[in-house]
Amino acid sequence: MPAAERVVIVGGGVAGLVAARALVLAGCEIELLEKSERLGGQLTSHSVAGIELDAGAEAYAVRGDAVPTLLRSLHLADDIVHPASTPAWLHRADGSAVPLPATSLLGIPGVPLAQDVIDAIGMGAALRAQLDNLLPGLVASKAQSVGELVRRRMGQAVLDGLVAPVVRGVHSVSPDELDLDRAAPGLRGALLRQGSLAAAVRSRRESAPAGAAVASLRGGLHRMVSALVADLDRFGVRVRTGVEVTEVDADGARTAAGERVTGEVLLAAPLRADAPRTRVTVATIAVDAPELADAPRGTGVLVAAGAPDVAARALTHLTAKWEWIAESTPLQFLRLSYDEGVEVTPELARRDAEALLGRRIPAPVDSAVVHWERVGRRVDAEHAIDGMRRVGEAESGTGLATVIPYALDVANAIPSDADGRQD
Ligand SMILES: Cc1cc2nc3c(=O)[nH]c(=O)nc-3n(C[C@H](O)[C@H](O)[C@H](O)COP(=O)(O)OP(=O)(O)OC[C@H]3O[C@@H](n4cnc5c(N)ncnc54)[C@H](O)[C@@H]3O)c2cc1C
């Protein structure tokens, strides 16, 4: 049997699961090794006040076709849901709150002198952003990160006041750490074609599907994991949880227990202990506060750095954002995200929610605090330096709309026998 037909996948997050499914359908024999006792990695659920909610990722970016195609093949397409169309808000560094500018991408304004931009960052910063129109399209067109692009074209105030809160709230990294092409595919090309960043944002917005920029599943995005795992089971993938891999080479993996598992290795978990790590804490509180049903800050609030009296960097008003949650409970659900170094308690989350929503919030009926440790994306020079095949967010960049197509591309490039199964 040729070696390529047997593949050992290390890591049972969404990248490993998606790759395993593609490879078994292509006719490979798969063994998947997962360190923890459960599959799904950062895509998982927890129960708060009796409702099963996403504990990690809760939505995917609506760009590209990879995630919807996967959901179709998992028979979940009928359960795709979109968030409420009310805008999110920005909690500014001076403590006041404004709706996020309507025409924007990752917080980058498409119309720098629009009133909602001026309200958010002030006239001086908006005028500086407008200078983007006068710069040649080539300026910053080779920027690696979102931060570099925005700083050079629109100025630091737009970066700090609009882009950083959105990027930190959505991607859990600073704009300088966010790879431009992965976070906003097509934006660089549009800048070169349109001649300004604002025009590029507008053209990307116009070419995006109508409606929201993200989507999820009724019942939570974690249902994707259950469906993937059921398929792996059906197609005969050997899935082993509680098996940590400590070493890999071209022909196999060695587990912490000293077992050698042979086959071509696909790494869906970074083994390098020195990969950069970000710690994020997510607190979800369920409160009996029907008066919040009018969604005082739309679907949630992103927090500018330096905002006084608020430790959270983002608040999602889950019951205002997702209709299926509101339909499941008379309670209001709020989810707050925190950066490393904050001692997060349900009481801190309640107080932050009060500051961010501008309303009195009663003591939570129930709550959950989850700590996440995420590896950052390795730099390009490190990629595949040892010839190993790798998938997962340390390789592709964060977010399901990036992780999933990347994992599929790498899996599909692995040679396999000709008679794949029918999907
Ligand atoms: C709080 C939070 C909110 C998020 N929100 C969103 C969102 O709304 N939208 C979005 O698109 N993305 C979101 N993300 C990011 C998204 O969840 C991730 O990009 C994606 O799930 C990463 O998948 P992965 O398979 O690459 O990695 P992971 O999910 O981290 O999976 C890696 C797996 O490998 C296992 N593993 C590690 N080391 C070993 C080893 N040595 N041996 C065996 N197994 C090992 C781990 O236990 C884990 O199960 C969010 C992330 C977090 C934490």
Coordinates of C-alpha atoms and ligand atoms in Angstrom, one line a residue:
M1 CA 0.0 0.0 0.0
P2 CA 1.6 3.4 -0.9
A3 CA 2.5 5.5 2.1
A4 CA 0.3 8.4 1.0
E5 CA -2.9 6.3 1.4
R6 CA -2.5 6.2 5.2
V7 CA -2.6 9.6 6.8
V8 CA -2.1 10.5 10.5
I9 CA -3.8 13.7 11.4
V10 CA -2.6 15.4 14.5
G11 CA -5.2 17.7 16.1
G12 CA -9.0 17.4 16.1
G13 CA -10.0 21.0 15.8
V14 CA -12.1 22.1 12.8
A15 CA -9.0 22.1 10.5
G16 CA -8.1 18.5 11.4
L17 CA -11.7 17.3 11.2
V18 CA -12.3 19.0 7.8
A19 CA -9.1 17.6 6.4
A20 CA -9.9 14.1 7.7
R21 CA -13.3 14.2 6.1
A22 CA -11.8 15.3 2.7
L23 CA -9.1 12.7 2.8
V24 CA -11.3 9.8 3.8
L25 CA -13.7 10.8 1.0
A26 CA -10.7 10.7 -1.4
G27 CA -10.0 7.1 -0.4
C28 CA -7.2 7.5 2.2
E29 CA -7.1 5.6 5.4
I30 CA -7.1 8.1 8.3
E31 CA -6.1 8.0 11.9
L32 CA -6.8 11.3 13.8
L33 CA -5.1 11.9 17.1
E34 CA -6.5 14.6 19.5
K35 CA -4.8 15.6 22.7
S36 CA -7.9 16.5 24.7
E37 CA -10.9 14.4 25.5
R38 CA -13.1 16.2 23.1
L39 CA -13.1 17.2 19.4
G40 CA -13.7 20.6 17.8
G41 CA -10.9 22.7 19.5
Q42 CA -12.0 26.3 19.6
L43 CA -15.4 25.4 18.1
T44 CA -17.3 24.0 21.0
S45 CA -20.3 24.6 23.2
H46 CA -21.3 25.1 26.8
S47 CA -24.6 25.3 28.6
V48 CA -25.6 28.7 30.2
A49 CA -29.0 28.9 31.9
G50 CA -30.0 25.7 30.2
I51 CA -29.2 27.0 26.6
E52 CA -26.5 25.3 24.6
L53 CA -24.3 28.1 23.3
D54 CA -21.1 28.4 21.4
A55 CA -18.2 28.7 23.9
G56 CA -15.6 29.7 21.2
A57 CA -16.3 30.6 17.6
E58 CA -19.9 31.7 17.0
A59 CA -20.0 32.7 13.4
Y60 CA -18.1 32.5 10.1
A61 CA -17.3 35.3 7.7
V62 CA -19.5 35.3 4.6
R63 CA -16.8 35.3 2.0
G64 CA -15.8 32.6 -0.3
D65 CA -17.8 29.4 -0.7
A66 CA -15.9 26.9 1.4
V67 CA -17.9 27.1 4.6
P68 CA -21.4 27.2 3.0
T69 CA -20.4 24.3 0.7
L70 CA -19.2 22.3 3.7
L71 CA -22.4 23.0 5.6
R72 CA -24.4 21.9 2.6
S73 CA -22.5 18.6 2.4
L74 CA -23.1 18.1 6.1
H75 CA -26.9 18.7 5.5
L76 CA -26.8 21.8 7.7
A77 CA -27.6 24.4 5.0
D78 CA -31.2 24.7 6.0
D79 CA -30.1 25.8 9.5
I80 CA -27.8 28.7 8.4
V81 CA -28.8 31.9 10.1
H82 CA -27.8 35.5 9.8
P83 CA -27.5 38.0 12.7
A84 CA -29.8 40.9 13.2
S85 CA -29.0 43.7 10.8
T86 CA -28.8 46.4 13.5
P87 CA -25.2 47.8 13.6
A88 CA -22.7 47.1 16.4
W89 CA -21.6 50.1 18.4
L90 CA -18.3 51.6 19.3
H91 CA -17.4 52.5 22.9
R92 CA -14.9 55.3 22.5
A93 CA -11.8 56.1 24.4
D94 CA -13.7 59.0 26.1
G95 CA -16.4 56.7 27.4
S96 CA -19.1 57.7 25.0
A97 CA -20.8 55.3 22.5
V98 CA -21.7 55.7 18.8
P99 CA -22.9 53.2 16.2
L100 CA -20.1 51.9 14.0
P101 CA -19.9 53.6 10.6
A102 CA -22.3 51.9 8.2
T103 CA -19.9 51.7 5.2
S104 CA -16.8 50.0 6.5
L105 CA -14.7 46.8 6.3
L106 CA -12.8 45.7 9.4
G107 CA -13.6 49.2 10.7
I108 CA -11.9 50.9 7.7
P109 CA -14.3 53.6 6.6
G110 CA -15.5 53.5 3.0
V111 CA -16.6 57.2 3.2
P112 CA -14.2 59.0 5.5
L113 CA -16.2 62.2 5.7
A114 CA -19.5 60.5 6.4
Q115 CA -21.3 61.9 9.5
D116 CA -21.1 58.5 11.3
V117 CA -17.3 58.5 10.8
I118 CA -16.9 62.0 12.1
D119 CA -19.1 61.2 15.1
A120 CA -16.9 58.2 15.8
I121 CA -13.4 59.7 15.5
G122 CA -13.8 63.4 15.1
M123 CA -13.4 65.8 12.2
G124 CA -9.6 66.0 12.4
A125 CA -9.1 62.3 12.1
A126 CA -11.8 62.0 9.4
L127 CA -10.0 64.7 7.4
R128 CA -6.7 62.8 7.7
A129 CA -8.5 59.6 6.5
Q130 CA -9.8 61.5 3.5
L131 CA -6.2 62.2 2.5
D132 CA -6.2 58.6 1.3
N133 CA -8.0 59.8 -1.8
L134 CA -5.1 62.0 -2.8
L135 CA -2.4 59.3 -2.3
P136 CA -1.4 57.2 -5.3
G137 CA -2.9 53.7 -5.2
L138 CA 0.6 52.3 -4.9
V139 CA 1.1 53.8 -1.4
A140 CA 1.0 50.9 1.1
S141 CA -0.1 48.5 -1.6
K142 CA 2.5 46.1 -0.4
A143 CA 1.5 46.3 3.3
Q144 CA 1.7 43.0 5.1
S145 CA -0.8 43.8 7.8
V146 CA -4.1 45.6 8.1
G147 CA -2.4 47.9 10.6
E148 CA 0.3 49.0 8.2
L149 CA -2.2 49.6 5.4
V150 CA -4.5 51.7 7.4
R151 CA -1.8 53.7 9.3
R152 CA -0.1 54.7 6.0
R153 CA -3.2 55.5 4.0
M154 CA -5.7 56.9 6.6
G155 CA -3.6 57.7 9.7
Q156 CA -3.1 56.5 13.2
A157 CA -6.4 58.0 14.6
V158 CA -8.5 55.9 12.2
L159 CA -6.4 52.9 13.1
D160 CA -6.8 53.4 16.9
G161 CA -10.4 54.7 16.9
L162 CA -12.1 52.4 14.4
V163 CA -10.0 49.6 13.0
A164 CA -8.3 48.4 16.2
P165 CA -11.5 48.0 18.2
V166 CA -13.1 46.0 15.4
V167 CA -10.0 43.8 14.7
R168 CA -9.4 43.2 18.4
G169 CA -13.0 42.4 19.0
V170 CA -13.4 40.1 16.0
H171 CA -10.0 38.5 15.5
S172 CA -8.5 38.8 19.0
V173 CA -5.3 40.4 17.7
S174 CA -4.0 43.9 17.0
P175 CA -4.3 45.2 13.4
D176 CA -0.5 45.0 13.1
E177 CA -0.7 41.2 13.7
L178 CA -3.5 40.7 11.2
D179 CA -2.4 39.5 7.7
L180 CA -4.0 41.8 5.1
D181 CA -4.7 39.2 2.4
R182 CA -6.1 36.6 4.8
A183 CA -8.3 39.0 6.7
A184 CA -9.6 41.0 3.7
P185 CA -9.0 39.0 0.6
G186 CA -9.2 41.1 -2.5
L187 CA -8.8 44.5 -0.7
R188 CA -5.2 44.9 -1.9
G189 CA -6.2 44.3 -5.5
A190 CA -9.2 46.7 -5.2
L191 CA -6.8 49.4 -3.8
L192 CA -4.6 49.1 -6.8
R193 CA -7.6 49.1 -9.2
Q194 CA -9.6 51.9 -7.4
G195 CA -6.7 54.1 -6.4
S196 CA -7.8 54.7 -2.8
L197 CA -8.4 52.5 0.2
A198 CA -11.9 54.1 0.8
A199 CA -12.9 53.3 -2.7
A200 CA -11.5 49.8 -2.3
V201 CA -13.6 49.3 0.8
R202 CA -16.7 50.4 -1.0
S203 CA -16.1 48.1 -3.9
R204 CA -15.4 45.1 -1.7
R205 CA -18.7 45.9 0.2
E206 CA -20.6 46.1 -3.1
S207 CA -19.3 42.8 -4.3
A208 CA -20.0 41.1 -1.0
P209 CA -23.2 39.1 -0.7
A210 CA -26.1 41.2 0.5
G211 CA -26.8 41.3 4.2
A212 CA -24.6 40.5 7.1
A213 CA -20.9 39.8 6.9
V214 CA -21.2 36.7 9.1
A215 CA -23.5 33.8 9.4
S216 CA -23.9 30.9 11.8
L217 CA -26.2 27.9 12.5
R218 CA -29.5 27.7 14.4
G219 CA -28.5 26.0 17.6
G220 CA -24.9 27.2 17.5
L221 CA -22.0 26.8 15.1
H222 CA -20.6 23.9 17.2
R223 CA -23.2 21.7 15.5
M224 CA -20.8 21.7 12.6
V225 CA -18.4 19.7 14.8
S226 CA -21.0 17.1 15.7
A227 CA -21.9 16.7 12.0
L228 CA -18.2 16.4 11.0
V229 CA -17.6 13.8 13.7
A230 CA -20.6 11.8 12.7
D231 CA -19.3 11.7 9.1
L232 CA -15.9 10.6 10.2
D233 CA -17.5 7.8 12.2
R234 CA -19.7 6.8 9.2
F235 CA -16.7 6.8 6.8
G236 CA -14.5 4.7 9.1
V237 CA -11.9 7.3 10.3
R238 CA -10.1 6.1 13.4
V239 CA -10.5 9.0 15.8
R240 CA -8.6 8.8 19.1
T241 CA -9.0 11.4 21.8
G242 CA -6.8 11.8 24.8
V243 CA -3.7 11.1 22.7
E244 CA -1.1 13.8 22.7
V245 CA 1.5 13.8 19.9
T246 CA 4.9 14.9 21.0
E247 CA 7.1 14.3 17.8
V248 CA 6.5 13.9 14.1
D249 CA 8.5 13.1 11.1
A250 CA 7.8 12.3 7.5
D251 CA 6.6 8.7 8.2
G252 CA 4.7 9.0 11.4
A253 CA 4.0 10.5 14.8
R254 CA 5.1 9.6 18.3
T255 CA 2.6 10.0 21.2
A256 CA 3.3 11.2 24.7
A257 CA 2.8 7.6 25.8
G258 CA 5.6 6.5 23.5
E259 CA 3.5 4.9 20.8
R260 CA 4.6 5.2 17.2
V261 CA 1.7 5.8 14.7
T262 CA 2.9 5.4 11.1
G263 CA 1.6 7.1 8.0
E264 CA 2.0 10.4 6.2
V265 CA 1.5 13.1 8.8
L266 CA -0.8 16.1 8.5
L267 CA -0.3 18.5 11.3
A268 CA -3.5 20.2 12.3
A269 CA -2.0 21.4 15.6
P270 CA 1.1 23.4 16.1
L271 CA 3.6 21.3 18.0
R272 CA 6.2 24.1 18.5
A273 CA 6.0 25.2 22.0
D274 CA 7.4 28.6 21.0
A275 CA 4.6 29.6 18.7
P276 CA 3.2 33.0 19.8
R277 CA 0.2 32.6 22.1
T278 CA -2.7 34.9 22.9
R279 CA -4.9 34.3 25.9
V280 CA -8.5 35.3 25.7
T281 CA -11.2 35.0 28.3
V282 CA -14.9 34.9 27.4
A283 CA -17.6 35.5 30.0
T284 CA -21.2 34.8 29.2
I285 CA -23.9 36.0 31.5
A286 CA -27.6 35.3 31.5
V287 CA -29.7 38.1 33.0
D288 CA -33.4 38.6 33.7
A289 CA -33.7 42.0 32.1
P290 CA -36.5 42.0 29.5
E291 CA -35.9 45.7 29.0
L292 CA -32.7 44.9 27.1
A293 CA -34.8 43.2 24.4
D294 CA -34.9 46.6 22.6
A295 CA -31.1 46.1 21.9
P296 CA -29.8 49.4 23.2
R297 CA -26.5 48.9 21.4
G298 CA -27.6 46.8 18.5
T299 CA -25.8 43.4 18.3
G300 CA -23.0 44.5 20.6
V301 CA -20.2 46.9 21.4
L302 CA -16.6 47.1 20.4
V303 CA -14.3 48.9 22.8
A304 CA -11.6 51.4 21.9
A305 CA -8.3 50.9 23.7
G306 CA -8.0 53.2 26.8
A307 CA -11.8 53.4 27.4
P308 CA -12.2 54.2 31.1
D309 CA -14.0 51.9 33.5
V310 CA -14.3 49.0 31.1
A311 CA -12.0 46.0 31.1
A312 CA -13.8 44.1 28.3
R313 CA -12.7 44.6 24.7
A314 CA -16.0 43.5 23.2
L315 CA -19.6 42.7 24.2
T316 CA -21.9 40.6 22.1
H317 CA -25.6 40.9 22.9
L318 CA -26.4 37.3 22.0
T319 CA -30.1 37.6 22.3
A320 CA -30.2 40.7 20.1
K321 CA -27.8 39.2 17.6
W322 CA -29.3 35.7 17.1
E323 CA -33.0 35.3 16.8
W324 CA -32.9 31.6 17.6
I325 CA -31.4 32.3 21.0
A326 CA -34.0 35.0 21.8
E327 CA -36.7 32.5 20.8
S328 CA -35.3 29.9 23.2
T329 CA -35.3 31.9 26.4
P330 CA -37.0 34.8 28.2
L331 CA -33.5 35.8 29.5
Q332 CA -31.0 38.1 27.9
F333 CA -27.6 36.7 27.1
L334 CA -24.5 38.9 27.0
R335 CA -21.0 37.6 26.0
L336 CA -17.9 39.7 26.9
S337 CA -14.4 39.1 25.7
Y338 CA -11.2 40.0 27.6
D339 CA -7.6 40.2 26.8
E340 CA -4.9 38.5 28.9
G341 CA -4.2 39.8 32.4
V342 CA -7.8 40.6 33.4
E343 CA -9.2 38.6 36.4
V344 CA -12.6 37.9 34.9
T345 CA -15.6 37.2 37.1
P346 CA -19.3 37.2 36.3
E347 CA -19.5 40.4 38.5
L348 CA -16.9 42.2 36.4
A349 CA -18.8 41.1 33.2
R350 CA -22.0 42.5 34.7
R351 CA -20.4 45.8 35.5
D352 CA -18.8 46.1 32.1
A353 CA -22.1 45.2 30.5
E354 CA -23.7 48.1 32.4
A355 CA -21.1 50.5 31.2
L356 CA -21.2 49.3 27.6
L357 CA -25.0 49.1 27.3
G358 CA -25.7 52.2 29.3
R359 CA -28.4 50.4 31.3
R360 CA -28.6 48.8 34.8
I361 CA -27.9 45.1 34.6
P362 CA -29.1 42.8 37.4
A363 CA -27.0 40.0 39.0
P364 CA -26.7 37.2 36.5
V365 CA -29.1 34.2 36.7
D366 CA -26.2 32.0 35.4
S367 CA -22.8 32.6 33.9
A368 CA -19.8 30.9 32.4
V369 CA -16.2 32.0 32.1
V370 CA -14.0 30.3 29.6
H371 CA -10.2 30.8 29.1
W372 CA -8.8 30.3 25.7
E373 CA -5.2 30.0 24.6
R374 CA -4.6 30.6 20.9
V375 CA -1.4 30.2 18.9
G376 CA -0.6 33.1 16.6
R377 CA 0.1 32.6 13.0
R378 CA 3.7 31.5 12.3
V379 CA 5.6 33.9 10.0
D380 CA 5.9 32.9 6.4
A381 CA 9.6 32.0 6.6
E382 CA 8.7 29.2 9.0
H383 CA 6.0 27.6 6.9
A384 CA 6.7 24.1 5.8
I385 CA 10.4 24.6 6.6
D386 CA 10.7 20.9 7.6
G387 CA 8.6 19.6 4.7
M388 CA 5.7 18.7 7.0
R389 CA 2.2 19.3 5.7
R390 CA 0.3 21.7 8.0
V391 CA -3.2 23.1 8.4
G392 CA -4.9 25.0 11.1
E393 CA -4.9 28.6 12.3
A394 CA -1.2 28.7 13.1
E395 CA -0.6 28.1 9.4
S396 CA -3.5 29.6 7.6
G397 CA -4.5 32.5 9.9
T398 CA -7.4 32.7 12.2
G399 CA -11.2 32.4 11.5
L400 CA -13.2 29.6 10.0
A401 CA -13.6 31.2 6.6
T402 CA -9.8 31.0 6.4
V403 CA -9.0 27.8 8.3
I404 CA -11.5 25.6 6.4
P405 CA -10.6 26.4 2.8
Y406 CA -6.9 26.2 3.6
A407 CA -7.3 22.8 5.3
L408 CA -9.3 21.6 2.3
D409 CA -6.6 22.8 -0.2
V410 CA -3.8 21.1 1.7
A411 CA -5.8 17.9 2.1
N412 CA -6.8 17.8 -1.5
A413 CA -3.2 18.1 -2.5
I414 CA -2.3 14.8 -0.7
P415 CA -2.1 12.0 -3.2
S416 CA -4.6 9.2 -2.7
D417 CA -6.0 6.3 -4.6
A418 CA -8.4 7.0 -7.4
D419 CA -11.6 5.5 -6.0
G420 CA -12.8 8.1 -3.5
R421 CA -16.2 7.7 -1.8
Q422 CA -19.3 9.5 -2.8
D423 CA -19.9 12.5 -0.5
Ligands
LIG1 C1 -13.4 32.8 21.9 C2 -13.1 32.6 20.5 C3 -14.0 33.2 19.6 C4 -13.8 33.0 18.2 N1 -14.8 33.5 17.4 C5 -14.7 33.2 16.1 C6 -15.7 33.5 15.2 O1 -16.8 34.0 15.6 N2 -15.6 33.3 13.9 C7 -14.5 32.7 13.4 O2 -14.4 32.5 12.2 N3 -13.4 32.3 14.2 C8 -13.5 32.5 15.5 N4 -12.6 32.1 16.4 C9 -11.4 31.5 15.8 C10 -11.7 30.0 15.3 O3 -12.4 29.3 16.3 C11 -10.3 29.3 15.0 O4 -9.6 30.0 14.0 C12 -10.5 27.9 14.5 O5 -11.5 27.2 15.3 C13 -9.2 27.2 14.6 O6 -9.3 25.8 14.3 P1 -8.0 24.9 14.3 O7 -8.5 23.5 14.0 O8 -6.9 25.5 13.5 O9 -7.4 25.0 15.8 P2 -8.0 24.5 17.2 O10 -9.5 24.7 17.2 O11 -7.2 25.2 18.2 O12 -7.7 22.9 17.2 C14 -6.4 22.4 17.4 C15 -6.7 21.0 18.1 O13 -5.4 20.4 18.2 C16 -5.3 19.7 19.5 N5 -3.9 19.6 19.8 C17 -3.0 20.6 20.2 N6 -1.8 20.0 20.4 C18 -1.9 18.7 20.1 C19 -1.0 17.6 20.2 N7 0.3 17.8 20.5 N8 -1.4 16.4 19.9 C20 -2.7 16.2 19.5 N9 -3.6 17.2 19.4 C21 -3.2 18.4 19.7 C22 -6.0 20.7 20.4 O14 -6.5 20.1 21.6 C23 -7.2 21.1 19.5 O15 -8.3 20.3 19.6 C24 -12.7 32.2 17.7 C25 -11.8 31.7 18.6 C26 -12.0 31.9 20.0 C27 -11.1 31.2 21.0

